[in-house]
């Protein structure tokens, strides 16, 4: 299995690694008692096969499930995973230990466009940071890999840039790093 864009974070007393399991396959969660591993699957099916955290064959929306970003909401105490790419960036609530989807989970589109099954903006590399009362969502459009930013008072709220544009609109967010130059792309 191809895996990329891992994120390792401590949840309770365990280290969770979230990583893409191939572009159109899903996202897996591995767990370890230590930061250096070994990392193993925390959940298995009845036949002893490891379970994916997000298995695209079980989801009725066409995801490009890459670039997972785990976020703990300090206000609500809930855990979330942000992920996606061509079909948009999605948010889903996770269990308390972060190894499973929450019981009443819902996949919510938070960035990009997904109209009639079409491809969205191709945003990827989503990261979220809390600072001075706001959650900042930073992502990169695949067409030029600049970094764009929006903010919200809540992880479940509406993210906007300084002009009031949302990441679901055709308008860009606040640009914090410009597009890659042609000379940079050749390196």
PDB file of C-alpha atoms in Angstrom:
ATOM      1  CA  UNK A   1       0.000   0.000   0.000  1.00  0.00           C
ATOM      2  CA  UNK A   2       1.217   3.494  -0.836  1.00  0.00           C
ATOM      3  CA  UNK A   3       1.140   5.756   2.190  1.00  0.00           C
ATOM      4  CA  UNK A   4       1.966   9.434   2.354  1.00  0.00           C
ATOM      5  CA  UNK A   5       1.426  12.664   4.287  1.00  0.00           C
ATOM      6  CA  UNK A   6       1.551  11.081   7.764  1.00  0.00           C
ATOM      7  CA  UNK A   7       0.626  13.057  10.867  1.00  0.00           C
ATOM      8  CA  UNK A   8       1.657  11.757  14.282  1.00  0.00           C
ATOM      9  CA  UNK A   9       0.009  13.209  17.358  1.00  0.00           C
ATOM     10  CA  UNK A  10      -0.453  12.178  20.984  1.00  0.00           C
ATOM     11  CA  UNK A  11      -4.077  11.421  21.905  1.00  0.00           C
ATOM     12  CA  UNK A  12      -4.575  10.574  25.574  1.00  0.00           C
ATOM     13  CA  UNK A  13      -1.619   8.284  26.383  1.00  0.00           C
ATOM     14  CA  UNK A  14      -1.082   6.848  22.876  1.00  0.00           C
ATOM     15  CA  UNK A  15       0.590   8.094  19.725  1.00  0.00           C
ATOM     16  CA  UNK A  16      -1.712   8.019  16.677  1.00  0.00           C
ATOM     17  CA  UNK A  17      -0.397   8.130  13.125  1.00  0.00           C
ATOM     18  CA  UNK A  18      -2.876   9.220  10.451  1.00  0.00           C
ATOM     19  CA  UNK A  19      -1.826   8.630   6.853  1.00  0.00           C
ATOM     20  CA  UNK A  20      -3.255   8.319   3.369  1.00  0.00           C
ATOM     21  CA  UNK A  21      -3.594   4.752   2.145  1.00  0.00           C
ATOM     22  CA  UNK A  22      -3.386   5.596  -1.545  1.00  0.00           C
ATOM     23  CA  UNK A  23      -5.283   8.417  -3.256  1.00  0.00           C
ATOM     24  CA  UNK A  24      -8.603   6.626  -3.778  1.00  0.00           C
ATOM     25  CA  UNK A  25      -8.400   4.071  -0.999  1.00  0.00           C
ATOM     26  CA  UNK A  26      -8.875   5.868   2.301  1.00  0.00           C
ATOM     27  CA  UNK A  27      -7.106   6.908   5.483  1.00  0.00           C
ATOM     28  CA  UNK A  28      -5.637   4.636   8.113  1.00  0.00           C
ATOM     29  CA  UNK A  29      -4.872   5.193  11.768  1.00  0.00           C
ATOM     30  CA  UNK A  30      -1.976   3.357  13.362  1.00  0.00           C
ATOM     31  CA  UNK A  31      -1.190   3.519  17.078  1.00  0.00           C
ATOM     32  CA  UNK A  32       1.823   3.133  19.341  1.00  0.00           C
ATOM     33  CA  UNK A  33       2.749   3.531  22.995  1.00  0.00           C
ATOM     34  CA  UNK A  34       5.818   5.561  21.965  1.00  0.00           C
ATOM     35  CA  UNK A  35       6.562   8.207  19.358  1.00  0.00           C
ATOM     36  CA  UNK A  36       9.098   5.955  17.615  1.00  0.00           C
ATOM     37  CA  UNK A  37       6.780   2.941  17.347  1.00  0.00           C
ATOM     38  CA  UNK A  38       6.184   0.284  16.468  1.00  0.00           C
ATOM     39  CA  UNK A  39       2.842   1.465  15.098  1.00  0.00           C
ATOM     40  CA  UNK A  40       0.063  -1.095  14.658  1.00  0.00           C
ATOM     41  CA  UNK A  41      -3.587  -1.075  13.639  1.00  0.00           C
ATOM     42  CA  UNK A  42      -5.863  -0.558  16.665  1.00  0.00           C
ATOM     43  CA  UNK A  43      -8.922  -2.261  15.101  1.00  0.00           C
ATOM     44  CA  UNK A  44      -9.497  -5.431  13.076  1.00  0.00           C
ATOM     45  CA  UNK A  45     -12.528  -7.000  11.413  1.00  0.00           C
ATOM     46  CA  UNK A  46     -13.926 -10.450  12.313  1.00  0.00           C
ATOM     47  CA  UNK A  47     -11.492 -12.156   9.935  1.00  0.00           C
ATOM     48  CA  UNK A  48      -8.487 -10.419  11.513  1.00  0.00           C
ATOM     49  CA  UNK A  49      -7.940  -7.865   8.733  1.00  0.00           C
ATOM     50  CA  UNK A  50      -6.915  -4.354   9.791  1.00  0.00           C
ATOM     51  CA  UNK A  51      -9.661  -1.744   9.472  1.00  0.00           C
ATOM     52  CA  UNK A  52      -9.202   1.622   7.792  1.00  0.00           C
ATOM     53  CA  UNK A  53     -10.300   4.742   9.637  1.00  0.00           C
ATOM     54  CA  UNK A  54     -11.951   5.957   6.418  1.00  0.00           C
ATOM     55  CA  UNK A  55     -12.551   3.317   3.755  1.00  0.00           C
ATOM     56  CA  UNK A  56     -13.707   4.920   0.519  1.00  0.00           C
ATOM     57  CA  UNK A  57     -15.703   1.883  -0.552  1.00  0.00           C
ATOM     58  CA  UNK A  58     -17.946   2.450   2.499  1.00  0.00           C
ATOM     59  CA  UNK A  59     -18.555   6.164   1.847  1.00  0.00           C
ATOM     60  CA  UNK A  60     -21.120   7.385  -0.672  1.00  0.00           C
ATOM     61  CA  UNK A  61     -19.268  10.614  -1.568  1.00  0.00           C
ATOM     62  CA  UNK A  62     -16.336  10.516  -4.019  1.00  0.00           C
ATOM     63  CA  UNK A  63     -13.406  11.504  -1.829  1.00  0.00           C
ATOM     64  CA  UNK A  64      -9.785  11.843  -2.715  1.00  0.00           C
ATOM     65  CA  UNK A  65      -8.847  11.000   0.860  1.00  0.00           C
ATOM     66  CA  UNK A  66      -5.335  12.307   1.359  1.00  0.00           C
ATOM     67  CA  UNK A  67      -3.475  14.645   3.711  1.00  0.00           C
ATOM     68  CA  UNK A  68      -5.186  13.867   7.036  1.00  0.00           C
ATOM     69  CA  UNK A  69      -5.043  16.545   9.729  1.00  0.00           C
ATOM     70  CA  UNK A  70      -6.119  15.562  13.261  1.00  0.00           C
ATOM     71  CA  UNK A  71      -7.482  18.390  15.398  1.00  0.00           C
ATOM     72  CA  UNK A  72      -8.618  18.364  19.042  1.00  0.00           C
ATOM     73  CA  UNK A  73     -11.250  21.007  19.828  1.00  0.00           C
ATOM     74  CA  UNK A  74     -10.262  22.384  23.218  1.00  0.00           C
ATOM     75  CA  UNK A  75     -13.701  23.914  23.822  1.00  0.00           C
ATOM     76  CA  UNK A  76     -15.891  20.868  23.109  1.00  0.00           C
ATOM     77  CA  UNK A  77     -13.313  18.159  23.885  1.00  0.00           C
ATOM     78  CA  UNK A  78     -14.099  16.492  20.533  1.00  0.00           C
ATOM     79  CA  UNK A  79     -11.598  15.169  17.997  1.00  0.00           C
ATOM     80  CA  UNK A  80     -11.846  15.834  14.269  1.00  0.00           C
ATOM     81  CA  UNK A  81     -10.086  14.766  11.115  1.00  0.00           C
ATOM     82  CA  UNK A  82      -9.792  17.123   8.136  1.00  0.00           C
ATOM     83  CA  UNK A  83      -8.751  15.558   4.821  1.00  0.00           C
ATOM     84  CA  UNK A  84      -9.333  15.619   1.089  1.00  0.00           C
ATOM     85  CA  UNK A  85      -8.148  17.023  -2.220  1.00  0.00           C
ATOM     86  CA  UNK A  86      -9.777  17.050  -5.684  1.00  0.00           C
ATOM     87  CA  UNK A  87     -13.311  16.498  -4.351  1.00  0.00           C
ATOM     88  CA  UNK A  88     -12.986  19.040  -1.574  1.00  0.00           C
ATOM     89  CA  UNK A  89     -11.728  19.179   1.993  1.00  0.00           C
ATOM     90  CA  UNK A  90     -13.938  17.383   4.528  1.00  0.00           C
ATOM     91  CA  UNK A  91     -14.284  17.313   8.309  1.00  0.00           C
ATOM     92  CA  UNK A  92     -15.460  14.298  10.295  1.00  0.00           C
ATOM     93  CA  UNK A  93     -15.728  13.749  14.042  1.00  0.00           C
ATOM     94  CA  UNK A  94     -13.600  10.994  15.587  1.00  0.00           C
ATOM     95  CA  UNK A  95     -13.930   8.903  18.738  1.00  0.00           C
ATOM     96  CA  UNK A  96     -12.385  10.014  22.051  1.00  0.00           C
ATOM     97  CA  UNK A  97      -9.195   8.028  21.354  1.00  0.00           C
ATOM     98  CA  UNK A  98      -9.139   9.180  17.712  1.00  0.00           C
ATOM     99  CA  UNK A  99      -8.946   5.669  16.240  1.00  0.00           C
ATOM    100  CA  UNK A 100     -12.533   5.395  14.935  1.00  0.00           C
ATOM    101  CA  UNK A 101     -15.223   7.601  13.454  1.00  0.00           C
ATOM    102  CA  UNK A 102     -17.613   9.002  16.070  1.00  0.00           C
ATOM    103  CA  UNK A 103     -20.869   7.060  16.482  1.00  0.00           C
ATOM    104  CA  UNK A 104     -23.020   9.697  14.763  1.00  0.00           C
ATOM    105  CA  UNK A 105     -20.377  10.984  12.377  1.00  0.00           C
ATOM    106  CA  UNK A 106     -21.132  13.110   9.343  1.00  0.00           C
ATOM    107  CA  UNK A 107     -18.735  14.109   6.569  1.00  0.00           C
ATOM    108  CA  UNK A 108     -18.947  17.889   6.132  1.00  0.00           C
ATOM    109  CA  UNK A 109     -17.493  19.744   3.156  1.00  0.00           C
ATOM    110  CA  UNK A 110     -15.453  22.682   4.499  1.00  0.00           C
ATOM    111  CA  UNK A 111     -13.383  23.785   1.468  1.00  0.00           C
ATOM    112  CA  UNK A 112     -13.466  23.411  -2.295  1.00  0.00           C
ATOM    113  CA  UNK A 113     -16.404  22.843  -4.548  1.00  0.00           C
ATOM    114  CA  UNK A 114     -18.115  19.552  -5.209  1.00  0.00           C
ATOM    115  CA  UNK A 115     -20.892  20.203  -7.678  1.00  0.00           C
ATOM    116  CA  UNK A 116     -22.816  17.340  -9.252  1.00  0.00           C
ATOM    117  CA  UNK A 117     -20.039  14.828  -8.752  1.00  0.00           C
ATOM    118  CA  UNK A 118     -17.465  17.083 -10.394  1.00  0.00           C
ATOM    119  CA  UNK A 119     -13.958  17.799  -9.280  1.00  0.00           C
ATOM    120  CA  UNK A 120     -13.478  20.699  -6.876  1.00  0.00           C
ATOM    121  CA  UNK A 121     -10.571  23.115  -6.566  1.00  0.00           C
ATOM    122  CA  UNK A 122      -7.949  20.471  -5.952  1.00  0.00           C
ATOM    123  CA  UNK A 123      -6.966  21.880  -2.560  1.00  0.00           C
ATOM    124  CA  UNK A 124      -4.716  19.792  -0.346  1.00  0.00           C
ATOM    125  CA  UNK A 125      -2.325  19.818   2.591  1.00  0.00           C
ATOM    126  CA  UNK A 126      -4.906  21.184   5.024  1.00  0.00           C
ATOM    127  CA  UNK A 127      -3.600  22.185   8.452  1.00  0.00           C
ATOM    128  CA  UNK A 128      -5.472  23.850  11.307  1.00  0.00           C
ATOM    129  CA  UNK A 129      -4.005  25.934  14.123  1.00  0.00           C
ATOM    130  CA  UNK A 130      -5.599  27.636  17.114  1.00  0.00           C
ATOM    131  CA  UNK A 131      -4.330  31.118  17.948  1.00  0.00           C
ATOM    132  CA  UNK A 132      -5.766  34.005  19.932  1.00  0.00           C
ATOM    133  CA  UNK A 133      -9.369  32.730  19.913  1.00  0.00           C
ATOM    134  CA  UNK A 134      -9.477  31.636  16.258  1.00  0.00           C
ATOM    135  CA  UNK A 135      -8.974  28.424  14.322  1.00  0.00           C
ATOM    136  CA  UNK A 136      -6.877  29.098  11.222  1.00  0.00           C
ATOM    137  CA  UNK A 137      -7.294  26.748   8.273  1.00  0.00           C
ATOM    138  CA  UNK A 138      -4.390  26.764   5.826  1.00  0.00           C
ATOM    139  CA  UNK A 139      -4.392  24.810   2.578  1.00  0.00           C
ATOM    140  CA  UNK A 140      -2.750  24.784  -0.809  1.00  0.00           C
ATOM    141  CA  UNK A 141      -4.382  24.733  -4.264  1.00  0.00           C
ATOM    142  CA  UNK A 142      -2.736  22.070  -6.418  1.00  0.00           C
ATOM    143  CA  UNK A 143      -2.493  24.348  -9.439  1.00  0.00           C
ATOM    144  CA  UNK A 144       0.249  26.544  -7.932  1.00  0.00           C
ATOM    145  CA  UNK A 145       0.856  25.405  -4.333  1.00  0.00           C
ATOM    146  CA  UNK A 146       0.483  28.837  -2.749  1.00  0.00           C
ATOM    147  CA  UNK A 147      -0.797  28.854   0.836  1.00  0.00           C
ATOM    148  CA  UNK A 148      -4.233  30.282   1.561  1.00  0.00           C
ATOM    149  CA  UNK A 149      -5.794  30.974   4.952  1.00  0.00           C
ATOM    150  CA  UNK A 150      -9.251  31.401   6.485  1.00  0.00           C
ATOM    151  CA  UNK A 151     -10.287  31.593  10.136  1.00  0.00           C
ATOM    152  CA  UNK A 152     -13.247  30.751  12.357  1.00  0.00           C
ATOM    153  CA  UNK A 153     -14.118  31.005  16.050  1.00  0.00           C
ATOM    154  CA  UNK A 154     -15.235  27.350  15.888  1.00  0.00           C
ATOM    155  CA  UNK A 155     -14.030  24.213  14.118  1.00  0.00           C
ATOM    156  CA  UNK A 156     -17.640  23.582  13.120  1.00  0.00           C
ATOM    157  CA  UNK A 157     -18.240  27.201  12.160  1.00  0.00           C
ATOM    158  CA  UNK A 158     -17.883  29.144   8.961  1.00  0.00           C
ATOM    159  CA  UNK A 159     -14.293  29.876   7.941  1.00  0.00           C
ATOM    160  CA  UNK A 160     -13.746  33.258   6.235  1.00  0.00           C
ATOM    161  CA  UNK A 161     -10.796  35.247   4.945  1.00  0.00           C
ATOM    162  CA  UNK A 162     -10.211  38.929   5.700  1.00  0.00           C
ATOM    163  CA  UNK A 163     -12.653  39.879   2.898  1.00  0.00           C
ATOM    164  CA  UNK A 164     -15.420  37.546   4.113  1.00  0.00           C
ATOM    165  CA  UNK A 165     -14.836  34.887   1.420  1.00  0.00           C
ATOM    166  CA  UNK A 166     -15.309  31.274   2.449  1.00  0.00           C
ATOM    167  CA  UNK A 167     -13.178  28.330   1.276  1.00  0.00           C
ATOM    168  CA  UNK A 168     -16.340  27.001  -0.405  1.00  0.00           C
ATOM    169  CA  UNK A 169     -16.539  29.974  -2.781  1.00  0.00           C
ATOM    170  CA  UNK A 170     -14.817  30.642  -6.081  1.00  0.00           C
ATOM    171  CA  UNK A 171     -12.805  33.372  -4.402  1.00  0.00           C
ATOM    172  CA  UNK A 172      -9.420  32.711  -2.873  1.00  0.00           C
ATOM    173  CA  UNK A 173      -8.602  32.967   0.795  1.00  0.00           C
ATOM    174  CA  UNK A 174      -6.024  35.280   2.288  1.00  0.00           C
ATOM    175  CA  UNK A 175      -2.737  34.458   0.540  1.00  0.00           C
ATOM    176  CA  UNK A 176       0.059  33.937   3.063  1.00  0.00           C
ATOM    177  CA  UNK A 177       2.618  32.479   0.619  1.00  0.00           C
ATOM    178  CA  UNK A 178       2.538  33.242  -3.106  1.00  0.00           C
ATOM    179  CA  UNK A 179       2.547  30.787  -6.000  1.00  0.00           C
ATOM    180  CA  UNK A 180       5.630  28.768  -6.759  1.00  0.00           C
ATOM    181  CA  UNK A 181       7.790  30.398  -9.394  1.00  0.00           C
ATOM    182  CA  UNK A 182       8.800  28.485 -12.518  1.00  0.00           C
ATOM    183  CA  UNK A 183      12.423  28.432 -11.318  1.00  0.00           C
ATOM    184  CA  UNK A 184      11.345  26.874  -8.006  1.00  0.00           C
ATOM    185  CA  UNK A 185       9.376  24.144  -9.810  1.00  0.00           C
ATOM    186  CA  UNK A 186      12.507  23.149 -11.753  1.00  0.00           C
ATOM    187  CA  UNK A 187      14.523  22.431  -8.606  1.00  0.00           C
TER     188      UNK A 187
END
